[in-house]
Structures are given as C-alpha cells and as structure tokens.
Short mmCIF file of C-alpha atoms in Angstrom, two decimals:
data_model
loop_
_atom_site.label_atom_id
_atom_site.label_comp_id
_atom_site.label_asym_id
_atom_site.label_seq_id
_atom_site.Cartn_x
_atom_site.Cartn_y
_atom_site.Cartn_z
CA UNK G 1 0.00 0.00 0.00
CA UNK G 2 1.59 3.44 -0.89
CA UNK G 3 1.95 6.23 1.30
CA UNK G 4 -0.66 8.28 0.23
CA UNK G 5 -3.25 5.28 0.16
CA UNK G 6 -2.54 4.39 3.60
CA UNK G 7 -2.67 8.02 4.39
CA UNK G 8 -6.20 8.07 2.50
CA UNK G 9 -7.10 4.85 3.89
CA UNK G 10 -6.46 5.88 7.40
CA UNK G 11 -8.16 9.47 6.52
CA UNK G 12 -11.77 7.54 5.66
CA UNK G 13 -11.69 5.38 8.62
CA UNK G 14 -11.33 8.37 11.08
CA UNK G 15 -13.98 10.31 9.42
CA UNK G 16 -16.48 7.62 9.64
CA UNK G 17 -15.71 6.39 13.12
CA UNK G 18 -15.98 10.04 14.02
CA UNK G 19 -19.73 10.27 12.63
CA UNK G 20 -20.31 7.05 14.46
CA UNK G 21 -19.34 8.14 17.62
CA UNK G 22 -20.59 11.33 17.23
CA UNK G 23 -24.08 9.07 16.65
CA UNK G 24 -23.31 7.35 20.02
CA UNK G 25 -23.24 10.86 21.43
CA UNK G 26 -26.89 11.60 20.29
CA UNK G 27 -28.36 8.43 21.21
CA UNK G 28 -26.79 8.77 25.31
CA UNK G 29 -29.25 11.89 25.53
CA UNK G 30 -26.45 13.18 27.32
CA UNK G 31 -25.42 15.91 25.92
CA UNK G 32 -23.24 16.64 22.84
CA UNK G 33 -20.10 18.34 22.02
CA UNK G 34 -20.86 22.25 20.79
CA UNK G 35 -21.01 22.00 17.22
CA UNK G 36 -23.46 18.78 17.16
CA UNK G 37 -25.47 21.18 19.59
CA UNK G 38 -26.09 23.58 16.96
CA UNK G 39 -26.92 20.20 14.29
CA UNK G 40 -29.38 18.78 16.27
CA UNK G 41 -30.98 21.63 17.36
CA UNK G 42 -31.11 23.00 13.66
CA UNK G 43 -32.55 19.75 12.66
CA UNK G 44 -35.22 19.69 14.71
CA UNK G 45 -36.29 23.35 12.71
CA UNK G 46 -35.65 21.63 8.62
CA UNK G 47 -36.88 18.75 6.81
CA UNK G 48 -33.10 16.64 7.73
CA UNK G 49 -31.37 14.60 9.01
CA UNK G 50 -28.97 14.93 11.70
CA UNK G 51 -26.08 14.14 9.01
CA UNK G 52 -27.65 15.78 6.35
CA UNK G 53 -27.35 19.24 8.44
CA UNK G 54 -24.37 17.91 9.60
CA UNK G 55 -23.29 18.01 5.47
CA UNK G 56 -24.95 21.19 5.04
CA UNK G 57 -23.65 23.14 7.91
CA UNK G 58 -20.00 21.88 6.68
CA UNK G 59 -20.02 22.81 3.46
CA UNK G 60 -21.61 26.58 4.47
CA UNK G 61 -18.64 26.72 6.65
CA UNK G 62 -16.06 25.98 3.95
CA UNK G 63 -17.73 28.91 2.05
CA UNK G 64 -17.00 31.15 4.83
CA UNK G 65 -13.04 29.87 3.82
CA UNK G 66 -13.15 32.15 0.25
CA UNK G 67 -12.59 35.74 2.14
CA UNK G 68 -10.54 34.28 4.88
CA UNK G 69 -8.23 32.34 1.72
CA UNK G 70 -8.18 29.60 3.59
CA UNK G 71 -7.03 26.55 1.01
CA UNK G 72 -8.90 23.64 1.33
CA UNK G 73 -7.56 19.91 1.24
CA UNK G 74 -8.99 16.15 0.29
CA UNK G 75 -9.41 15.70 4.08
CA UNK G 76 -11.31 18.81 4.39
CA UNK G 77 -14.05 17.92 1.30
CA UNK G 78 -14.15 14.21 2.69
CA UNK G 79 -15.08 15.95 5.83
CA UNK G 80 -18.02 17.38 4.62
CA UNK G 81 -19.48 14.17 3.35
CA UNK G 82 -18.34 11.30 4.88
CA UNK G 83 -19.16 12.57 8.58
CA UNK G 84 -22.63 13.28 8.06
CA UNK G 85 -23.13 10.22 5.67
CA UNK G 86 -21.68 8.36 8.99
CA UNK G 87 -23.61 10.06 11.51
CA UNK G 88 -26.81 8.63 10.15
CA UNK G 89 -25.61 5.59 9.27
CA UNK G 90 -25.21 5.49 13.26
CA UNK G 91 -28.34 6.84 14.05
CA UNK G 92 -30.42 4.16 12.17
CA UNK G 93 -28.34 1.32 14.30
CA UNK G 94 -27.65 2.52 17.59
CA UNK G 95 -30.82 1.67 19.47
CA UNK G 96 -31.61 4.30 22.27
CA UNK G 97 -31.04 2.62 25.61
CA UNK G 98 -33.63 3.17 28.35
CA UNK G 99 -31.22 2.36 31.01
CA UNK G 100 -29.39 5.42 32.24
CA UNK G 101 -26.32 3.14 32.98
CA UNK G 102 -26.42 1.75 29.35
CA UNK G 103 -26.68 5.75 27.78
CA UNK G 104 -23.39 6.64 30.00
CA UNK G 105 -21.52 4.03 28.19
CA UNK G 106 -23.03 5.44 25.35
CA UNK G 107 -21.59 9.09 25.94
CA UNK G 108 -18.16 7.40 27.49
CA UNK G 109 -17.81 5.65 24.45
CA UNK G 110 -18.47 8.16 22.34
CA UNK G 111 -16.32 10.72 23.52
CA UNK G 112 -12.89 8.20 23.66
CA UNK G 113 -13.78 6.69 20.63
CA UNK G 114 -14.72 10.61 18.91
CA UNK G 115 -11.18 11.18 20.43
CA UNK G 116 -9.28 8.11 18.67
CA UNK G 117 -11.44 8.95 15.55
CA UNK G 118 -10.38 12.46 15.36
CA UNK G 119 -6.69 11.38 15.84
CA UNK G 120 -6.94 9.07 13.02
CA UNK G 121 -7.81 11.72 10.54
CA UNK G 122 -5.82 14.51 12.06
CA UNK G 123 -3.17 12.18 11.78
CA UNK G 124 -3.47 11.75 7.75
CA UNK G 125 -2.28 14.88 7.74
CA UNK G 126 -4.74 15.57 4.67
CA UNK G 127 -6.36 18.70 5.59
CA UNK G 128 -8.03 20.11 8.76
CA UNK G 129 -12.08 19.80 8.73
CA UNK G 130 -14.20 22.86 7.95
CA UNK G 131 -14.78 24.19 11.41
CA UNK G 132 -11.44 23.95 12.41
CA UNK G 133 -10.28 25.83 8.80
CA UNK G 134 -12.43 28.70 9.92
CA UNK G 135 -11.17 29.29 13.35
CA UNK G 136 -7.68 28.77 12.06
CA UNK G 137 -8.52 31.30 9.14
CA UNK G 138 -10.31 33.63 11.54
CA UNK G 139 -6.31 33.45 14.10
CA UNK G 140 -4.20 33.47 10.83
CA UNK G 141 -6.38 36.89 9.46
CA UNK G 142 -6.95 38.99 12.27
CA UNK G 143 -4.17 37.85 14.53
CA UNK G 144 -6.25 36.81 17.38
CA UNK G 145 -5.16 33.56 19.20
CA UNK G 146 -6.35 30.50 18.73
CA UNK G 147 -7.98 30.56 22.39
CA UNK G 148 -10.02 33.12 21.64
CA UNK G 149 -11.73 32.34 17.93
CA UNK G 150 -12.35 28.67 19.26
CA UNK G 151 -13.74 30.07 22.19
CA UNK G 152 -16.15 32.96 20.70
CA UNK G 153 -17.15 30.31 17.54
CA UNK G 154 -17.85 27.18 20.02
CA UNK G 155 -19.86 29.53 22.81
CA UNK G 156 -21.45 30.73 19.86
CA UNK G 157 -23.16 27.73 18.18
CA UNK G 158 -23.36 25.89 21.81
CA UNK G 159 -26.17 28.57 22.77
CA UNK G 160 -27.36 28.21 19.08
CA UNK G 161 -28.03 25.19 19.43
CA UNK G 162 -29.84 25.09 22.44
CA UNK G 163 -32.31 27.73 21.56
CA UNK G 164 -32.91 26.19 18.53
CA UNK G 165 -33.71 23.07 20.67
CA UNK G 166 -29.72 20.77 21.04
CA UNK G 167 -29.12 18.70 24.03
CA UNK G 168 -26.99 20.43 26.25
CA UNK G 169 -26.07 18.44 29.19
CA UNK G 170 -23.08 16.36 30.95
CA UNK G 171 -22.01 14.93 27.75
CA UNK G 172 -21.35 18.48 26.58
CA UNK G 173 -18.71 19.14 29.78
CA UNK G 174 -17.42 16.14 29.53
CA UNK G 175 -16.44 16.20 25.65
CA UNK G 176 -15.50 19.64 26.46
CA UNK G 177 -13.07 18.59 29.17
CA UNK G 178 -11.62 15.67 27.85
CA UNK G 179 -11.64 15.38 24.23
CA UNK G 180 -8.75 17.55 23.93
CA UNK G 181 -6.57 15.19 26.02
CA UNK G 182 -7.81 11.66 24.38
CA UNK G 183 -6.72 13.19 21.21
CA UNK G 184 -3.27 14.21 22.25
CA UNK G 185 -2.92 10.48 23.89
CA UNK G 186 -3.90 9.10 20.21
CA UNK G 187 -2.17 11.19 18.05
CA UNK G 188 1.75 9.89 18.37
CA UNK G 189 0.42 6.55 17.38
CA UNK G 190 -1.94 8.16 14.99
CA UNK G 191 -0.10 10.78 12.92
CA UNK G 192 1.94 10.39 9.89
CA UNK G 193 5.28 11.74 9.73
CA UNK G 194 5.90 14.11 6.92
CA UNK G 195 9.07 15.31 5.09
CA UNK G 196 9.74 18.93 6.16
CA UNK G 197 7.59 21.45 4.32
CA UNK G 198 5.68 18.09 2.65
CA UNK G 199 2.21 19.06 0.87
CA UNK G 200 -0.78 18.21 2.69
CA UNK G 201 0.09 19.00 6.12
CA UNK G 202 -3.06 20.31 8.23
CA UNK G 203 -1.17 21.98 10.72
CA UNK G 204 -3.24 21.24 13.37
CA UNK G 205 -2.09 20.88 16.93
CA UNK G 206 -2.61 17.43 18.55
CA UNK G 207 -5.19 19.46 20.83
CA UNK G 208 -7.60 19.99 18.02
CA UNK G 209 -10.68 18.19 16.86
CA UNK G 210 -11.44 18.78 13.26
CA UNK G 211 -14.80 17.78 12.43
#
C-alpha cells in the first residue's frame, strides 16, 4: 500500500468512526459536544437529518473559507461528506437505551472513541475539517489567538443550538473537558510523519478536533 493510500485509507476510517461516535453521542441523551449542539438543534427546525445538516452546515462553513483564503484539502471535502453520511448511518443502528447506565456508556464511548477517531484523521495529515479551517482562518487573518476564535465560535453555536432546541447536558462538559486530552494520547500513534515542508500537512495541533 503506498503512502498516500494508507494516508487516504487511514483518513476515511477516522472520518467515519468520528460520525459514528458522534451518533453514540446523540443516542446517550447526554449531551453533545458544541457543534453537534447547533446540528441537532437546527434539525429539529428543517426537513433533515442529523447528518444531512451535519453536510450542510459543513459545506456553508467551507464557504465562509473564500474571504478568509483559507485553502482547502482532500481531508477537508471528505469531511463534509463522509461525517454526516456516517452520523446517520449510526443513528439508524444505535438503538436508544432506556437504562441510564447503558446511555453513559453510550456518551463514554463516544467521547474516547470521537477522540481516537479524530486522531486518526488529524493524523493523515490531509487537511483540517471545515470548522477547524475557519477558526484557524479567523487566528491566521486577524491575529487573534487560537484561544479566543475557538472560544467565541464554540460559545457561539453551543447557545445556538440550544435555543434552537440541542441537548446540552453532561455529555457536553465532559467532551468539552476531555476530548482535547484523548486526542493528544492518540495522536503519536496516529499521525503520519511528513518530510519537512511536505504538501498536505493540516497543521493542526494534537489538541484539536477537526470535524
């Protein structure tokens, strides 16, 4: 397998363990992490599905990459898709649990395995996702740090998306709180190592989630 199919290979597999997990997330009733907030509660408001805003709200993102001149990569169009796609695939499967001991496995599950997911496709190295591009955009533009655009955007569409009617909840602290870690646990085993100024590279710091 050549580098670049591994690299694609390994890209794929993140993205749709991602939209799993981030399936298993919806089905705890737990709460969800801040940008599946805003997707839920904007599907309960349009005639979609979970994923299929989860599609649409990526690919209005990327848009909002043109004035910024942010450059897209394969990783970041895959993103779009294959996330959403995954996401429902997840939904139809998962069967709700009753059992509030059962959902908590649910959202514990969901947030490691979001956290191994995202390190798999951070890792490829093909791209960052089209949330993260705008928030990186938005620090490389105006200067800003990094702490503060993530901050403003993720506050942002977290009380979006509970007006609009997301589940806010535990699940929401908790990915908040510890996906950041899982993914810097994951990513040395995770990440490909690229030839100094190689193309592709998503500069994205082990820290970052980029769905």
């Amino acid at each position: 397998m050549s580098g670049m199919t591994a690299r694609l290979a390994r890209l794929l597999l993140g993205l749709f363990l991602y939209g799993f997990t981030m399936a298993m997330l919806v089905e705890s009733t737990l709460g969800l992490d801040p940008w599946d907030v805003f997707h839920e509660g904007l599907a309960h408001h349009v005639p979609l599905t979970f994923g299929q805003v989860v599609i649409m709200v990526g690919a209005a993102v990327l848009l909002l990459w043109i004035p910024l001149r942010q450059m897209p990569g394969v990783g970041t169009v895959l993103n779009v898709i294959v996330i959403g796609l995954a996401a429902d695939f997840g939904i139809a499967v998962i069967a709700q649990p009753d059992a509030l001991w059962l959902r908590a496995l649910l959202l514990i599950g969901g947030v490691v395995g979001n956290g191994f997911a995202g390190a798999l496709y951070i890792g490829a190295q093909l791209g960052p996702g089209p949330r993260d591009g705008l928030w990186l955009g938005l620090v490389r533009r105006t200067g800003h740090s990094v702490r503060v655009w993530r901050t403003v955007i993720e506050v942002s569409v977290v009380v979006a998306g509970f007006l609009l009617g997301g589940t806010v909840g535990l699940g929401t602290v908790l990915y908040a709180l510890a996906i950041g870690p899982i993914v810097q646990f994951f990513l040395p085993y995770t990440e490909v190592r690229l030839a100094s100024g190689a193309v592709g590279r998503s500069h994205v710091s082990s820290g970052t989630i980029q769905s």
